[in-house]
PDB file of C-alpha atoms and ligand atoms in Angstrom:
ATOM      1  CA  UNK A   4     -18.284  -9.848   6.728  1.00 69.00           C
ATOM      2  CA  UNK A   5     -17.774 -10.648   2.900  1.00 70.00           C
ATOM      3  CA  UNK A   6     -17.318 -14.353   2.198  1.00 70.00           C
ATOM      4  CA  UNK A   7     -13.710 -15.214   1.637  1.00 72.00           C
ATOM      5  CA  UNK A   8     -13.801 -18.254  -1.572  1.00 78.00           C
ATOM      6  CA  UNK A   9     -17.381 -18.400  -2.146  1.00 81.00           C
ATOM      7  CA  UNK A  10     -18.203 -18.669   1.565  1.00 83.00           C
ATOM      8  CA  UNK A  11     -21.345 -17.104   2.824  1.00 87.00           C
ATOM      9  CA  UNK A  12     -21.296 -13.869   3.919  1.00 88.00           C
ATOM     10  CA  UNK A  13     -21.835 -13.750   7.817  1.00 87.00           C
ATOM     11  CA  UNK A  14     -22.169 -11.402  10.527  1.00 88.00           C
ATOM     12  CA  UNK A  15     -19.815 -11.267  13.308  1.00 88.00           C
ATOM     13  CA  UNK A  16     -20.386  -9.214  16.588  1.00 90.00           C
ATOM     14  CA  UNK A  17     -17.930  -7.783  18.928  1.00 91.00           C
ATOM     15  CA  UNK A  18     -16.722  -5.630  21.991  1.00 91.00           C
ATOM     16  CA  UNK A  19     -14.892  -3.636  19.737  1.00 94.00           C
ATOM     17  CA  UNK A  20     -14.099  -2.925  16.159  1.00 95.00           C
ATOM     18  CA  UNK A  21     -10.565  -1.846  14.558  1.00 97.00           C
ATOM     19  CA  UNK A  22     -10.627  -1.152  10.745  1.00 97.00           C
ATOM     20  CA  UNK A  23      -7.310  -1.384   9.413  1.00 97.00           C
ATOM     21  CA  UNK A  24      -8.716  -0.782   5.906  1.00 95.00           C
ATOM     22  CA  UNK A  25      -7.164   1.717   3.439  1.00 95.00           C
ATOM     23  CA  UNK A  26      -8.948   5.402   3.795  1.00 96.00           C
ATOM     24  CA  UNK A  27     -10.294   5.229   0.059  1.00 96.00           C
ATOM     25  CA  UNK A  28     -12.134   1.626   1.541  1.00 95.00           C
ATOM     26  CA  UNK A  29     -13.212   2.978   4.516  1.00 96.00           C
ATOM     27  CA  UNK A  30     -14.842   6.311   2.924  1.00 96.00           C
ATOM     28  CA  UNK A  31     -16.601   3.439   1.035  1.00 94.00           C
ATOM     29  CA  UNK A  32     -17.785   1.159   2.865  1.00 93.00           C
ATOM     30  CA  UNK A  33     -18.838   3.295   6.396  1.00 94.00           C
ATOM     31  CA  UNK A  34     -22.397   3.414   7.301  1.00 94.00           C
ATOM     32  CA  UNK A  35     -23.997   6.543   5.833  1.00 95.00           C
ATOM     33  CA  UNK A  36     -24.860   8.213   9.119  1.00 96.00           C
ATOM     34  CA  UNK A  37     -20.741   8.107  10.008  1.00 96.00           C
ATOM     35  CA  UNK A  38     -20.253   9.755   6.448  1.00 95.00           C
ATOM     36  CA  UNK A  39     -22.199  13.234   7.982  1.00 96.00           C
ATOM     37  CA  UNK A  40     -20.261  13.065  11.246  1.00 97.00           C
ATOM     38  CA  UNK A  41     -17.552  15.763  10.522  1.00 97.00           C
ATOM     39  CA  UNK A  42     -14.745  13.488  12.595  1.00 97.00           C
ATOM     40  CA  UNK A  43     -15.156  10.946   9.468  1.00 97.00           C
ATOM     41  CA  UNK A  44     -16.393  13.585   6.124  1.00 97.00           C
ATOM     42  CA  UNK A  45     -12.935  15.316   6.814  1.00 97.00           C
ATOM     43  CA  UNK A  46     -11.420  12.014   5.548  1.00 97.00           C
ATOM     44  CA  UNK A  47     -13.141  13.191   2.002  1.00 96.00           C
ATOM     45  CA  UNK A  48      -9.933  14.821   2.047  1.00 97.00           C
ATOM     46  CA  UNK A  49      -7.601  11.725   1.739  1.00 97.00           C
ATOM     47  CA  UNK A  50      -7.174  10.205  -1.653  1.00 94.00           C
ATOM     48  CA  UNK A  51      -5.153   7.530  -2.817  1.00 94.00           C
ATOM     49  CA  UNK A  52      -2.592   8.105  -5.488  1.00 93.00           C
ATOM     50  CA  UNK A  53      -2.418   5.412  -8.393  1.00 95.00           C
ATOM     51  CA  UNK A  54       1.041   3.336  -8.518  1.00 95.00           C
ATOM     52  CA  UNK A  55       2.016   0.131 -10.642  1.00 97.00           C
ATOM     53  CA  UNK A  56       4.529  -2.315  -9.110  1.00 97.00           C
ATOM     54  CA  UNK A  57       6.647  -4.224 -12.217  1.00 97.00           C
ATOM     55  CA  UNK A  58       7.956  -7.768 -11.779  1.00 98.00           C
ATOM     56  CA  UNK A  59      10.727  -8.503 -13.617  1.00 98.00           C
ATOM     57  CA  UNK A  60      12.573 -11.751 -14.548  1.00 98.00           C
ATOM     58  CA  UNK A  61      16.137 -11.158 -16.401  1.00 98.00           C
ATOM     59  CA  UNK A  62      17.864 -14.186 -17.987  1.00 97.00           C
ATOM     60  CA  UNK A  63      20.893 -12.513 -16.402  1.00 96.00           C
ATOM     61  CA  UNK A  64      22.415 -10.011 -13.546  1.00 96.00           C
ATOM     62  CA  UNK A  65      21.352  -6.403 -14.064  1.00 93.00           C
ATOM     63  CA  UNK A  66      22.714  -4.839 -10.907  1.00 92.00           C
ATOM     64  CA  UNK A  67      25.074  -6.322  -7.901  1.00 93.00           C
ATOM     65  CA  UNK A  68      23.132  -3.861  -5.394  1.00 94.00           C
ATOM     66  CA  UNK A  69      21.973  -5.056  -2.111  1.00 97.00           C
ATOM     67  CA  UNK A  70      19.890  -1.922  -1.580  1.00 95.00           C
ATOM     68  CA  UNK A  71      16.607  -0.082  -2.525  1.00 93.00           C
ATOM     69  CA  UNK A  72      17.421   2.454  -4.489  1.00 92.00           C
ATOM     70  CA  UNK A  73      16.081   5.989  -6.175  1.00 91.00           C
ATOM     71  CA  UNK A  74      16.363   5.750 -10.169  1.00 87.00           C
ATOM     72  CA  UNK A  75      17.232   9.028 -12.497  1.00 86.00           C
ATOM     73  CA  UNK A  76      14.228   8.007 -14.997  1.00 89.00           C
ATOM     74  CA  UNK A  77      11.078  10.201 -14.548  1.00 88.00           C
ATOM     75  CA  UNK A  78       8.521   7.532 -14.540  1.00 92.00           C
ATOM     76  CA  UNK A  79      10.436   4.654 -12.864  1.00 93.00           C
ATOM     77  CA  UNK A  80      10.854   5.962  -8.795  1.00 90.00           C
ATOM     78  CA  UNK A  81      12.493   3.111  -6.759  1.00 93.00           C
ATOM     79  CA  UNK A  82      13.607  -0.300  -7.507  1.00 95.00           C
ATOM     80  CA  UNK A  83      15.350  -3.215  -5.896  1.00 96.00           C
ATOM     81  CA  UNK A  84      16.995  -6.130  -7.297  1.00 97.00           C
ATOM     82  CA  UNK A  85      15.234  -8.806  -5.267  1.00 97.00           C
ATOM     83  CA  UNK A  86      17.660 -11.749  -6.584  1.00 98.00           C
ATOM     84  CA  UNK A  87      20.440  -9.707  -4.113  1.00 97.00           C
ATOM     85  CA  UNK A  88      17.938  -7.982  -1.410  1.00 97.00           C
ATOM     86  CA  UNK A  89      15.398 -10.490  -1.171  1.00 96.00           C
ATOM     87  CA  UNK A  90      16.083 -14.274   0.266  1.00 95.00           C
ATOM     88  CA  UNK A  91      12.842 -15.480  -1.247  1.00 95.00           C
ATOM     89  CA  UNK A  92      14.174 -14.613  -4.411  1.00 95.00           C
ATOM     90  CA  UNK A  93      17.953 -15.195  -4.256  1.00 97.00           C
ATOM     91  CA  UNK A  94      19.614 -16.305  -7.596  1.00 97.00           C
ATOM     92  CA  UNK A  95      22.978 -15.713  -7.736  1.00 96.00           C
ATOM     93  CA  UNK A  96      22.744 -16.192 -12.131  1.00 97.00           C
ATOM     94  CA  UNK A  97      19.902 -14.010 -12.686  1.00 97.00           C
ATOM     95  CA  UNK A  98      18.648 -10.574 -11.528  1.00 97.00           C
ATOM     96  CA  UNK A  99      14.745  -9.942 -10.736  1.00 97.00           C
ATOM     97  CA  UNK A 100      13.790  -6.252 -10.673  1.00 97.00           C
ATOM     98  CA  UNK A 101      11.287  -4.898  -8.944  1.00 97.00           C
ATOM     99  CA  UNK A 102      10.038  -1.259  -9.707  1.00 97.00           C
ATOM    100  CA  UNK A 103       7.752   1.163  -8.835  1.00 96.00           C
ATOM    101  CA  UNK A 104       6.564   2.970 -11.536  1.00 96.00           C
ATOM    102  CA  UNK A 105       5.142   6.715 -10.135  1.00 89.00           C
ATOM    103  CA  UNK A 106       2.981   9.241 -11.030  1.00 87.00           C
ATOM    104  CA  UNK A 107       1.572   6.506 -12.302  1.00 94.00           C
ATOM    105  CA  UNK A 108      -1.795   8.756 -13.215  1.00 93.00           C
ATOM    106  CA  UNK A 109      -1.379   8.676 -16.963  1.00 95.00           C
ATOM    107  CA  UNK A 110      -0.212   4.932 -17.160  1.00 96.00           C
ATOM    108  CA  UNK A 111      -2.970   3.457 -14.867  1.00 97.00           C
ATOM    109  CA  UNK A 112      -5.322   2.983 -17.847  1.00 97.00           C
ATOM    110  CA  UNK A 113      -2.969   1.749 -20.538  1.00 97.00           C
ATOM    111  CA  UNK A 114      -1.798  -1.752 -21.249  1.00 97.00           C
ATOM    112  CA  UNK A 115       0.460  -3.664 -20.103  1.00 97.00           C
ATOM    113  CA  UNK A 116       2.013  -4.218 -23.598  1.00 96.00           C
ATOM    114  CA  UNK A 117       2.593  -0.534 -23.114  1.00 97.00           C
ATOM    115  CA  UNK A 118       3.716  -0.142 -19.514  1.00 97.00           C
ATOM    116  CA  UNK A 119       6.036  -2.597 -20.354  1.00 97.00           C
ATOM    117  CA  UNK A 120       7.000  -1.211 -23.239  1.00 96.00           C
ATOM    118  CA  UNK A 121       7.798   1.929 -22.088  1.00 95.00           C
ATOM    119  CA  UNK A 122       9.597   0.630 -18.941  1.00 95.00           C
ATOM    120  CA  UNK A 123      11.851  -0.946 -20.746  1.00 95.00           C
ATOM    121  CA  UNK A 124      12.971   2.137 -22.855  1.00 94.00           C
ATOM    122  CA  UNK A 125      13.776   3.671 -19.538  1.00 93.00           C
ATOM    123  CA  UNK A 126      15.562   0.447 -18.548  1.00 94.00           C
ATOM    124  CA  UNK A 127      17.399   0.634 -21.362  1.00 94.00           C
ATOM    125  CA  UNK A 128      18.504   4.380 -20.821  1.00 92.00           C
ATOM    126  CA  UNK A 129      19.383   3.106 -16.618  1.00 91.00           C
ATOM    127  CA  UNK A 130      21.333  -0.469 -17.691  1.00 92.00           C
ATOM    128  CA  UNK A 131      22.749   0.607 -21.191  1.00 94.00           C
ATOM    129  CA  UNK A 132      25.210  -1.934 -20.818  1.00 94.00           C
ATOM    130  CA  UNK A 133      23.390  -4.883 -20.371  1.00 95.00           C
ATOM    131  CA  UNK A 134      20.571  -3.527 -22.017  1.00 94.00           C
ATOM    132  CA  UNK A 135      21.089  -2.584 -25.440  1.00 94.00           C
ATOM    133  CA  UNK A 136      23.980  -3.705 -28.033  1.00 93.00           C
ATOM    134  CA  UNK A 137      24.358  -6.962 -29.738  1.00 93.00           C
ATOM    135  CA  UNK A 138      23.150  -9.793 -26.941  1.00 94.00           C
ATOM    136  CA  UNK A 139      20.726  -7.201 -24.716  1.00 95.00           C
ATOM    137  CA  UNK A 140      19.572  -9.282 -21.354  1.00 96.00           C
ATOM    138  CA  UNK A 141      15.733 -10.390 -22.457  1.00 97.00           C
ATOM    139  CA  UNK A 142      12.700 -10.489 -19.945  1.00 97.00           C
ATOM    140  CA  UNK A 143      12.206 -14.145 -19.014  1.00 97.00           C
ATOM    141  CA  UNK A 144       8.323 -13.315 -17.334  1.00 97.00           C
ATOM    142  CA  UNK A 145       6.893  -9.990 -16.167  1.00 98.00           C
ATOM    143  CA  UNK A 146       4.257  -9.350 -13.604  1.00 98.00           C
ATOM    144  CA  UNK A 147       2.374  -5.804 -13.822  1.00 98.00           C
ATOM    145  CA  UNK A 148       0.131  -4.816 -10.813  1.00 98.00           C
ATOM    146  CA  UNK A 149      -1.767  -1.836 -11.008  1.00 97.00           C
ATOM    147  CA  UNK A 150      -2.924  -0.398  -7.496  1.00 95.00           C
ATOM    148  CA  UNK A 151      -5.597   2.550  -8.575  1.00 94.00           C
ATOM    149  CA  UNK A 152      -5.495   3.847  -4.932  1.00 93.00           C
ATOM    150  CA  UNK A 153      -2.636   3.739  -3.131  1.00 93.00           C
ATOM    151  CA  UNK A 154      -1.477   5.721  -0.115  1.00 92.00           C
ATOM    152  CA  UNK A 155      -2.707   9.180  -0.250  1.00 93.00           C
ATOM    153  CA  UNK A 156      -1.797  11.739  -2.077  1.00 91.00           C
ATOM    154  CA  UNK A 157       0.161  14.263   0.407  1.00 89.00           C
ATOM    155  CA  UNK A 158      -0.504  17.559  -0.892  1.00 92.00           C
ATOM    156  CA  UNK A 159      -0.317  20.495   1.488  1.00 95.00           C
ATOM    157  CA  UNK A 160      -3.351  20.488   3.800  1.00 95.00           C
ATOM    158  CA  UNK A 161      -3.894  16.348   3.830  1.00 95.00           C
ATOM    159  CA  UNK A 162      -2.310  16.594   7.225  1.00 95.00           C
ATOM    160  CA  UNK A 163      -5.415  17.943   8.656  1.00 96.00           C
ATOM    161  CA  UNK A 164      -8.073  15.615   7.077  1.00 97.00           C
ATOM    162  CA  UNK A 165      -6.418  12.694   8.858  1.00 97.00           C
ATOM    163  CA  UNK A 166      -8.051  10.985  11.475  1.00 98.00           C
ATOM    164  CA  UNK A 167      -7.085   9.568  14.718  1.00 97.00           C
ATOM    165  CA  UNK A 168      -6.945   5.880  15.419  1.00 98.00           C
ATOM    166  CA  UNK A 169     -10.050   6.644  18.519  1.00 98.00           C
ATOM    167  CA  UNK A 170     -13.095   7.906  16.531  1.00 98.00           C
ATOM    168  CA  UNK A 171     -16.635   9.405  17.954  1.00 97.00           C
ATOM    169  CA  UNK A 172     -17.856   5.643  17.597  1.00 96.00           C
ATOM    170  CA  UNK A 173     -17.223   4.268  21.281  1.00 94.00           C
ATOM    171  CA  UNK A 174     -16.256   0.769  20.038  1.00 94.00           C
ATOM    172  CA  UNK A 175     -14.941   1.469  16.665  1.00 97.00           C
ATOM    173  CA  UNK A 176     -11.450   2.136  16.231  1.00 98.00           C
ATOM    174  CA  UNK A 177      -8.699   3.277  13.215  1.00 98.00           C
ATOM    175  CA  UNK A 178      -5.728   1.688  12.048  1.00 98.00           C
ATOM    176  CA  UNK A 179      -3.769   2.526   8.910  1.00 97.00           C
ATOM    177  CA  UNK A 180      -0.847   4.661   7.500  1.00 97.00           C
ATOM    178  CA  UNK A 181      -3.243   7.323   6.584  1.00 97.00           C
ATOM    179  CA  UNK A 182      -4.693   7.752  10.016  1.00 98.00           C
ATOM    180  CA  UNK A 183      -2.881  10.662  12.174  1.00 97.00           C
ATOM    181  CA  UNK A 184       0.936   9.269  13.097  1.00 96.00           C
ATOM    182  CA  UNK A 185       3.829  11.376  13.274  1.00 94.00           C
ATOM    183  CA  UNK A 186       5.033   9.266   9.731  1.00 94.00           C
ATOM    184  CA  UNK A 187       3.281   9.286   5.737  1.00 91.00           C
ATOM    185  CA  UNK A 188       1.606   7.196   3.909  1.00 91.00           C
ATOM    186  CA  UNK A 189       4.323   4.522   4.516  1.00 91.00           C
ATOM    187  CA  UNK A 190       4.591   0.991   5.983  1.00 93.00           C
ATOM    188  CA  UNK A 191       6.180   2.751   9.103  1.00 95.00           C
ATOM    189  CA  UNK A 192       3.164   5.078   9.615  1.00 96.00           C
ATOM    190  CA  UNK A 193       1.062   1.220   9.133  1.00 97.00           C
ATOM    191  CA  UNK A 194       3.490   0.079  11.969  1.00 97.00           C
ATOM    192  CA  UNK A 195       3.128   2.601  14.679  1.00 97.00           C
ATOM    193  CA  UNK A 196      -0.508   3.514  13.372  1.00 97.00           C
ATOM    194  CA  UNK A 197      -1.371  -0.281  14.762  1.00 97.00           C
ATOM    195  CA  UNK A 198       0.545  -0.051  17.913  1.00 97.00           C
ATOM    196  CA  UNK A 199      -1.649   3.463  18.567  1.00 97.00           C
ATOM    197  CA  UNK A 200      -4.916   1.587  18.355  1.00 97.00           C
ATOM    198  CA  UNK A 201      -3.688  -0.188  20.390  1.00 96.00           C
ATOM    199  CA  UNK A 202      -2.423   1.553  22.757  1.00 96.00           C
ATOM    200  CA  UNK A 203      -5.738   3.660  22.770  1.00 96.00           C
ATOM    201  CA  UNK A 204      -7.990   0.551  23.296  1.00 95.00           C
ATOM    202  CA  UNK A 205      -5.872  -0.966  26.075  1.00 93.00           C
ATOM    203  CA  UNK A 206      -5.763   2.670  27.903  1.00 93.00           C
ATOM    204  CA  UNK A 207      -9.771   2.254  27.686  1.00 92.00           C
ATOM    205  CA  UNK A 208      -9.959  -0.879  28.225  1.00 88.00           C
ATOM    206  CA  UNK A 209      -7.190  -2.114  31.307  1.00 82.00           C
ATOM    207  CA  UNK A 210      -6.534  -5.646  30.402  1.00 71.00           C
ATOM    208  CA  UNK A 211      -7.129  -6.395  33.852  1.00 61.00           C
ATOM    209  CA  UNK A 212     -10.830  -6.345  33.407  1.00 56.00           C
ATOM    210  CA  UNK A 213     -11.193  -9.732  32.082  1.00 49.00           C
ATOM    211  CA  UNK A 214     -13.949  -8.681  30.035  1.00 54.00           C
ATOM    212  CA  UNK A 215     -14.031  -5.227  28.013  1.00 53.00           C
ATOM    213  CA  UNK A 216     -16.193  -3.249  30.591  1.00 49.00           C
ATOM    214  CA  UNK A 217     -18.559  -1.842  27.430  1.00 45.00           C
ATOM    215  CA  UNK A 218     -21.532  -0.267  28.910  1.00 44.00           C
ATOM    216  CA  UNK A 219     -24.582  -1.833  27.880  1.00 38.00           C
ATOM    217  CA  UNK A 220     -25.644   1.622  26.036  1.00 39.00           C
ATOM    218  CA  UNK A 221     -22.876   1.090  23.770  1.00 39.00           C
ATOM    219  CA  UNK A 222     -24.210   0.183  20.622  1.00 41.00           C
ATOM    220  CA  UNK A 223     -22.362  -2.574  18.995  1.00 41.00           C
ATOM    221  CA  UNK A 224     -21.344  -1.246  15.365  1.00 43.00           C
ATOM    222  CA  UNK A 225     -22.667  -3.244  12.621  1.00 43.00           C
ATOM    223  CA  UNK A 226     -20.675  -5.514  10.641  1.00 38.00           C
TER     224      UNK A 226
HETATM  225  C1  FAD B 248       3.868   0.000  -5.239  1.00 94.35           C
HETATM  226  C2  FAD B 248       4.003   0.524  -3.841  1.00 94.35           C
HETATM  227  C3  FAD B 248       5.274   0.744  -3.315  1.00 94.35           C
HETATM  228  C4  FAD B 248       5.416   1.200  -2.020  1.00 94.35           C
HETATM  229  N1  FAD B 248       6.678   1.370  -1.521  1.00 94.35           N
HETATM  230  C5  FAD B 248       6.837   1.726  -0.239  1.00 94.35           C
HETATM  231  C6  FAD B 248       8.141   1.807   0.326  1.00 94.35           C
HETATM  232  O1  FAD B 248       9.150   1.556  -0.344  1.00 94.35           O
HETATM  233  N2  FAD B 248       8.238   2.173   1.632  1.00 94.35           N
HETATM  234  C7  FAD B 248       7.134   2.431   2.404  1.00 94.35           C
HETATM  235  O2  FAD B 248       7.271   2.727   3.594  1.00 94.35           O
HETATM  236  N3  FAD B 248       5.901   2.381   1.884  1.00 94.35           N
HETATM  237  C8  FAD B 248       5.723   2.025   0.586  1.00 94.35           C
HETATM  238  N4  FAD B 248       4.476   1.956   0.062  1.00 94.35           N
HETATM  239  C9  FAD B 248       3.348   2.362   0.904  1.00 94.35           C
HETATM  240  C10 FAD B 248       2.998   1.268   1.865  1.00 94.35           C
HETATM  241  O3  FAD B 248       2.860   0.046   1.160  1.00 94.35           O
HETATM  242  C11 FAD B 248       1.671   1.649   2.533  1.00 94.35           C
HETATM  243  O4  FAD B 248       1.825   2.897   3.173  1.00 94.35           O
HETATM  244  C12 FAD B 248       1.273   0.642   3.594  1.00 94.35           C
HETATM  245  O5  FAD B 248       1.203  -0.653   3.042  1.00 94.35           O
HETATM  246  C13 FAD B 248      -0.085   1.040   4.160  1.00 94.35           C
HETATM  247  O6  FAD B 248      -0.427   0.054   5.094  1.00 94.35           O
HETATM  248  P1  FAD B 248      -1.889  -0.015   5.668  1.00 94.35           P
HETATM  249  O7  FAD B 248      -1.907  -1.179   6.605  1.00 94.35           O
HETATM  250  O8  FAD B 248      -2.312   1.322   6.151  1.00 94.35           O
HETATM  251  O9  FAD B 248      -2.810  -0.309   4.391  1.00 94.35           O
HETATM  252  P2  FAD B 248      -2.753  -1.512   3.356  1.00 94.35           P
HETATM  253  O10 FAD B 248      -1.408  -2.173   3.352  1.00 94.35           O
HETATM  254  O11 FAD B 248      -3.283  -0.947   2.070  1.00 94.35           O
HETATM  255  O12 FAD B 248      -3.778  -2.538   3.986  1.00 94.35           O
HETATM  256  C14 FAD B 248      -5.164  -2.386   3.826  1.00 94.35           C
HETATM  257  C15 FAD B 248      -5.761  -3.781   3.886  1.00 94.35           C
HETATM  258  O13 FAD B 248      -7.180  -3.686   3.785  1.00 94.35           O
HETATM  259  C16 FAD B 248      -7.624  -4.791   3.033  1.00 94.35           C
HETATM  260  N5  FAD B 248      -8.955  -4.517   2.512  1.00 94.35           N
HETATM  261  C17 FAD B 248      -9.309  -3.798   1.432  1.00 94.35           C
HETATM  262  N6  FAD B 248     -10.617  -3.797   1.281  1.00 94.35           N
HETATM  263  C18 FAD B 248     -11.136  -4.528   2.297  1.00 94.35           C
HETATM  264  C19 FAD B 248     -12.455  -4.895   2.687  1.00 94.35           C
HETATM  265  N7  FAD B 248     -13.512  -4.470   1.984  1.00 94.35           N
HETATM  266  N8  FAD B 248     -12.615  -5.657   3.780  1.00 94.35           N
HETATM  267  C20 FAD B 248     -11.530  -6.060   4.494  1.00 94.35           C
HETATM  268  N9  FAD B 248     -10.264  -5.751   4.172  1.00 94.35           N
HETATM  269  C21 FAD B 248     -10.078  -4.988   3.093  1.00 94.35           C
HETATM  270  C22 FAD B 248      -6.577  -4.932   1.942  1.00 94.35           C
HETATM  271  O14 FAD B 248      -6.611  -6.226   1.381  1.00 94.35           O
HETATM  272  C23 FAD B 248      -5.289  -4.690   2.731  1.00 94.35           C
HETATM  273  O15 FAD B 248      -4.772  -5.880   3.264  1.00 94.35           O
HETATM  274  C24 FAD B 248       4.288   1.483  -1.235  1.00 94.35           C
HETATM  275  C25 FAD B 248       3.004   1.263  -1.759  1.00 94.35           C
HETATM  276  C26 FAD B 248       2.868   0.793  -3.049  1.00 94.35           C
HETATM  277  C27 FAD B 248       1.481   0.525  -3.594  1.00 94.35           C
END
């Protein structure tokens, strides 16, 4: 295991493993005889789709929406208005967008003077009202984050490169929205791709054995 803060790196040994790392991770960092076994290469197949996430602070309300909702501008997809939605960020003066901004393929690269930039041309198009005119609303602080590989792209045929959450690997096990749930890419395919591992690794392991019967054949997996 990495060191977290400048800690040493250590190893840690187990009955079992779960890896609830994303698939473009895992293709990574798998131990190179896994990468021939066909169970993992068809996970070659997976490939996470770049998305940006903007932050943004308004001196004022934009919206008086307490929902998620789908935007009509071609580069920004969903947004929220987390001083309504979002306790953590209440503020009943000032609004606080947050925004997905997808395909994000040609905008991964550039800056964020010009992510910005052109976010707030389509802002401007969305909230003309308080957006444009003689006192516009003005960004108080921004936050861009860039995520190169995001949930994977689901292009016809992905279905079948996904893996289960029990793998060839007797103690090694799957977790993550990629991994073969009846959901997407999507934090409710995260959700019930958990509860599958483990549901698989209580089925093979009863928790009435008090300790996890592995046979002593079992290789343990390196860390
Ligand atoms: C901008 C954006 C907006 C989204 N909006 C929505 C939405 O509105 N609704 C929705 O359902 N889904 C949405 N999604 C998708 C959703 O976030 C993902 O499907 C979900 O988070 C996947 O969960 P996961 O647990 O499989 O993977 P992740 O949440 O990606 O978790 C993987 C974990 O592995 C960790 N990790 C990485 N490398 C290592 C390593 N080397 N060692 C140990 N750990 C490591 C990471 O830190 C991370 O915690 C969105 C995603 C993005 C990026």
């Amino acid at each position: 295991m990495r060191g977290i803060n400048g800690q040493p790196d250590e190893t840690i040994e187990a009955d079992l493993y779960v890896s609830a790392m994303s698939v473009d991770v895992m293709k990574v960092l798998m131990p190179q005889p896994w990468k021939e076994m066909q169970f993992f290469k068809k996970m070659e197949g997976l490939e996470g789709v770049p998305v940006i996430n903007l932050h943004l602070w308004f001196d004022r309300k934009i919206t008086d929406i307490d929902h998620l909702l789908f935007s009509r501008s071609d580069i920004l997809s969903v947004y929220a208005d987390m001083s309504i939605t979002c306790k953590d960020y209440e503020d009943p003066d000032r609004s606080m967008l947050e925004l997905v901004l997808a395909p994000a393929k040609d905008w991964i690269d550039k800056s964020e003077a010009e992510i910005m930039a052109a976010t707030m041309q389509e802002l401007e198009r969305l909230f003309p009202q308080h957006l444009t005119g003689e006192n516009p609303a003005k960004v108080r602080k921004y936050k861009v984050v860039k995520t190169p590989r995001s949930v994977y792209t689901s292009s016809p045929g992905r279905q079948a490169c996904r893996p289960s959450q029990v793998t060839p690997i007797s103690n090694f096990y799957l977790a993550g929205s990629y991994t073969m749930q009846r959901y997407l890419g999507s934090m409710e395919g995260a959700v019930l791709s958990g509860k599958l591992a483990a549901q698989a690794i209580t089925t093979a392991y009863p928790l009435s054995n008090a300790a996890i019967p592995l046979q002593s054949s079992t290789p343990a997996v390196p860390a």
